[in-house]
Amino acid sequence: MKFIQRIVLLLAFMLAACQTTNVTVYESPTPSATSTSPKVSTPTFTLSPEPTLTPSVTPTSTVTPTETPRPDVAPTLPYTDVHFILHGDRNKPYVALTFDLCQKPELPSWFDKRIVDVLNEYDAPATFFMGGDWMRTHVDETLLLASNPNFELGNHSWSHPDLPGLSAEVISSEIVNTQNLLYKLTGRQSTLFRLPAGKYDDLTLGLIAWHGLYTIQWDVETGDPDPTIDAERMNWAVRERVQNGSIIVMHANGRGWHTAEALPQMIEYLREQGYTLVTVSQLLGLEPIPDN
Ligand SMILES: [Zn+2]
């Protein structure tokens, strides 16, 4: 009975989300070529009761648990309107550095700890979008990030698929299983979701909102997954594009090839220009900005 009520609620919500005009969409100056229109239409889908996507390997960790084990399932967040965010307030001098931790199960990635070292050296806040499969294979690194109060942790799907075209059940599993592992490992719950490769469709945006998360894109791309883009070119991209409210996208999974090298100059430049670095939730006014 509970499940049927949830389906009815979900369908009602999707209908409302698709018909309402209060979808938060900041216009991007340079829309991604891979993106489709955020304009929503009424989707038709059904959810089956049990998500079937589960980690194929049990997480392993060298960290000795000192707390009471948390439940495997994170508390459910209340659903929200669709929020499709490309940047924050253009009238306030805040900028968010964001780092994606992407990993497909068939394509393992790593962790560039030098990025954390630089952020710590400069006492710089940042937001890390965690892949579920990445957390599964990087438990110690997940705990390291979670232990830093300067860092916000977001959800970057479980297995980094292209979400458009997948079923509601699979998309929900990608979101929920990642929420659950983040909660299980760290006790934290993310309210932010970053789309794999920034790709979306109506159903994906509706489901992210249904699960209580904001969709966080970006307006400054550094190009760091391209090994030929060196630190100087990354910083040039930031200097050219950054403005009030900017969200800068980079990678900390070892495939941001020159990211750690570029960061000191980037942070120094942004602060010299009068920007304050904040987490994404602080940028959006969802959390207060601490006094410094
Ligand atoms: Zn990614």
XYZ file of C-alpha atoms and ligand atoms in Angstrom:
293
model
C 0.000 0.000 0.000
C 2.792 2.352 0.907
C 4.456 1.755 -2.433
C 1.262 2.393 -4.380
C 0.806 5.669 -2.522
C 4.357 6.602 -3.426
C 3.757 5.869 -7.128
C 0.580 7.963 -7.116
C 2.460 10.769 -5.373
C 5.338 10.526 -7.824
C 3.058 10.653 -10.850
C 1.148 13.594 -9.350
C 4.417 15.331 -8.636
C 5.799 14.707 -12.109
C 2.629 16.103 -13.643
C 2.826 19.154 -11.393
C 6.535 19.596 -12.061
C 5.918 19.442 -15.776
C 3.028 21.884 -15.797
C 4.307 24.407 -13.323
C 6.159 27.500 -14.385
C 8.317 27.727 -11.286
C 11.115 25.607 -12.700
C 14.317 27.365 -11.674
C 16.416 27.689 -14.794
C 19.295 30.092 -15.009
C 20.148 30.711 -18.620
C 23.584 29.622 -19.673
C 25.676 31.893 -21.901
C 27.158 28.806 -23.544
C 24.728 25.893 -23.422
C 26.314 22.480 -23.667
C 26.138 20.866 -27.061
C 25.205 17.576 -25.417
C 22.270 19.025 -23.513
C 18.676 19.020 -24.573
C 16.109 21.652 -23.687
C 15.108 21.804 -20.014
C 11.534 22.505 -21.118
C 9.530 19.714 -19.591
C 6.666 17.720 -21.033
C 4.520 15.121 -19.383
C 6.454 11.855 -19.101
C 4.788 8.495 -18.708
C 6.557 5.855 -16.706
C 6.168 3.432 -13.896
C 8.447 2.470 -11.059
C 8.933 -1.088 -9.971
C 9.122 -1.617 -6.221
C 12.733 -2.537 -5.716
C 15.718 -0.795 -7.318
C 17.851 -3.481 -8.892
C 21.128 -1.580 -9.174
C 23.393 -2.750 -6.380
C 27.123 -2.565 -5.904
C 28.728 -5.643 -7.383
C 31.543 -5.667 -4.850
C 31.380 -5.157 -1.115
C 33.067 -1.912 -0.065
C 36.374 -2.426 1.615
C 38.105 -0.012 3.920
C 41.223 0.108 6.008
C 39.489 2.548 8.354
C 38.314 0.971 11.579
C 34.727 1.986 12.267
C 34.466 3.697 15.627
C 30.789 4.588 15.495
C 27.599 2.598 15.535
C 27.005 1.378 11.983
C 24.484 3.509 10.150
C 21.536 2.004 8.309
C 21.984 1.016 4.676
C 19.216 3.331 3.588
C 19.423 7.112 3.886
C 16.378 8.963 5.197
C 14.125 10.094 2.361
C 14.368 13.776 1.468
C 11.139 15.654 0.749
C 10.642 16.258 -2.971
C 11.337 19.700 -4.356
C 10.502 21.740 -7.448
C 12.821 21.185 -10.387
C 15.910 23.340 -9.853
C 18.258 23.418 -12.839
C 21.228 25.519 -11.758
C 23.937 26.901 -14.023
C 25.178 29.589 -11.644
C 24.262 31.591 -8.558
C 23.324 35.228 -8.015
C 25.055 37.476 -10.587
C 24.964 40.380 -8.131
C 27.014 38.764 -5.392
C 30.785 38.118 -5.593
C 30.669 34.431 -4.741
C 32.221 31.623 -6.774
C 32.042 27.853 -6.224
C 34.872 25.482 -7.089
C 33.430 22.036 -7.882
C 35.217 18.732 -8.424
C 33.620 15.630 -9.916
C 34.572 12.130 -8.791
C 33.300 10.156 -11.760
C 33.754 6.449 -12.202
C 32.119 3.846 -14.386
C 32.446 0.354 -12.870
C 34.188 -0.838 -16.030
C 36.575 2.135 -16.056
C 38.202 2.653 -12.648
C 39.463 6.115 -11.779
C 41.596 7.476 -8.968
C 41.809 10.321 -6.486
C 44.101 13.310 -6.834
C 44.850 14.138 -3.212
C 47.028 17.051 -4.279
C 43.783 18.943 -4.935
C 42.734 18.530 -1.313
C 46.204 19.573 -0.182
C 45.975 22.815 -2.173
C 42.447 23.548 -0.965
C 43.593 23.001 2.623
C 46.664 25.170 2.136
C 44.430 28.037 0.970
C 41.604 27.208 3.391
C 39.303 27.122 0.350
C 35.783 25.677 0.421
C 34.800 23.347 -2.408
C 32.070 20.959 -3.465
C 32.857 17.379 -4.484
C 30.313 15.433 -6.526
C 30.770 11.792 -5.561
C 30.074 8.876 -7.856
C 28.586 5.925 -5.984
C 30.909 3.442 -7.634
C 33.807 5.793 -6.941
C 32.927 5.852 -3.225
C 32.655 2.062 -3.244
C 36.270 1.760 -4.335
C 37.544 4.855 -2.473
C 36.144 4.526 1.018
C 39.117 6.094 2.791
C 39.145 9.018 0.371
C 35.394 9.497 0.848
C 35.912 9.661 4.612
C 38.804 12.091 4.163
C 36.604 14.468 2.155
C 33.699 14.090 4.567
C 35.927 14.951 7.535
C 36.662 18.431 6.148
C 34.058 21.052 7.150
C 35.097 23.207 4.173
C 33.863 20.569 1.744
C 30.318 19.909 0.589
C 29.540 16.478 -0.839
C 27.127 16.057 -3.758
C 25.746 13.107 -5.695
C 27.188 12.286 -9.144
C 25.113 9.118 -9.883
C 26.277 5.584 -9.216
C 27.828 4.422 -12.468
C 28.081 7.634 -14.511
C 25.743 6.595 -17.343
C 24.098 8.910 -19.846
C 20.818 9.286 -17.960
C 18.583 10.438 -20.849
C 16.727 7.468 -22.289
C 17.071 5.273 -19.193
C 13.983 4.052 -17.343
C 12.657 5.828 -14.267
C 13.616 2.802 -12.211
C 17.238 2.862 -13.356
C 17.584 6.638 -12.993
C 16.115 6.449 -9.494
C 18.532 3.662 -8.597
C 21.473 5.747 -9.807
C 20.374 8.574 -7.507
C 19.184 6.623 -4.470
C 21.949 4.020 -4.242
C 24.518 6.818 -4.261
C 22.591 8.713 -1.552
C 22.491 5.526 0.504
C 26.209 4.766 0.271
C 27.154 8.377 1.038
C 24.933 8.251 4.114
C 26.174 4.837 5.160
C 29.822 5.896 4.930
C 29.667 9.484 6.160
C 26.290 10.191 7.757
C 25.889 13.011 5.261
C 22.991 13.489 2.878
C 23.485 15.332 -0.354
C 20.888 17.762 -1.657
C 22.837 18.433 -4.857
C 23.083 16.264 -7.964
C 25.503 16.641 -10.839
C 24.466 14.994 -14.090
C 26.994 12.594 -15.670
C 28.496 14.587 -18.562
C 25.825 17.223 -17.895
C 23.242 15.259 -19.925
C 19.575 15.346 -19.026
C 16.020 14.970 -20.214
C 12.654 15.815 -18.696
C 12.314 12.551 -16.812
C 15.808 12.840 -15.323
C 15.242 16.376 -14.017
C 11.859 15.385 -12.589
C 13.268 12.381 -10.772
C 16.194 14.321 -9.315
C 13.664 16.790 -7.872
C 11.403 13.957 -6.746
C 14.291 12.599 -4.690
C 14.757 16.044 -3.142
C 17.904 17.201 -4.964
C 18.881 20.245 -7.012
C 20.518 19.711 -10.421
C 23.844 21.550 -10.464
C 25.438 22.328 -13.830
C 28.155 24.969 -14.292
C 28.981 28.113 -16.245
C 32.792 27.857 -16.266
C 34.365 24.811 -17.862
C 38.115 24.455 -17.392
C 38.496 21.557 -19.824
C 40.591 19.628 -17.314
C 39.683 16.111 -18.577
C 41.704 16.960 -21.695
C 45.381 16.134 -21.020
C 46.461 18.736 -23.592
C 44.884 21.573 -21.612
C 47.632 22.673 -19.254
C 47.392 24.678 -16.041
C 47.937 27.985 -17.795
C 45.122 27.315 -20.266
C 42.807 26.248 -17.445
C 43.506 29.517 -15.677
C 42.985 31.460 -18.887
C 39.541 29.855 -19.212
C 38.683 30.884 -15.669
C 39.905 34.450 -16.165
C 37.862 34.748 -19.380
C 34.613 33.327 -18.057
C 34.309 33.794 -14.316
C 31.802 36.282 -12.963
C 29.639 36.746 -9.899
C 27.871 33.501 -9.017
C 30.020 31.278 -11.229
C 30.231 27.527 -10.743
C 33.576 26.172 -11.985
C 33.698 22.490 -12.957
C 36.853 20.393 -12.541
C 37.758 16.783 -11.755
C 39.475 15.195 -8.749
C 39.307 11.587 -9.981
C 42.790 11.626 -11.502
C 41.433 12.627 -14.905
C 41.758 16.307 -14.171
C 45.247 16.121 -15.521
C 46.569 19.570 -14.610
C 43.946 20.563 -12.052
C 46.075 20.451 -8.907
C 48.802 22.377 -10.710
C 46.333 25.057 -11.849
C 44.573 25.517 -8.525
C 46.974 27.785 -6.553
C 47.023 30.432 -9.269
C 43.261 30.064 -9.763
C 42.457 30.587 -6.091
C 44.867 33.509 -5.814
C 43.420 35.152 -8.937
C 39.806 34.755 -7.793
C 40.550 36.209 -4.370
C 42.552 39.078 -5.885
C 39.515 39.892 -8.016
C 37.408 40.140 -4.876
C 35.535 36.863 -5.139
C 34.760 34.794 -2.049
C 34.965 31.039 -2.556
C 31.942 29.167 -1.206
C 30.265 25.781 -1.474
C 27.423 25.354 -3.963
C 24.782 25.349 -1.213
C 26.243 28.592 0.127
C 26.311 30.045 -3.407
C 22.601 29.295 -3.787
C 21.697 30.652 -0.358
C 20.677 27.212 0.898
C 23.275 27.442 3.652
C 24.744 30.512 5.372
C 28.171 31.774 4.364
C 30.462 31.600 7.382
C 32.073 34.803 8.638
C 35.778 34.967 8.001
Zn 31.427 12.994 -14.166
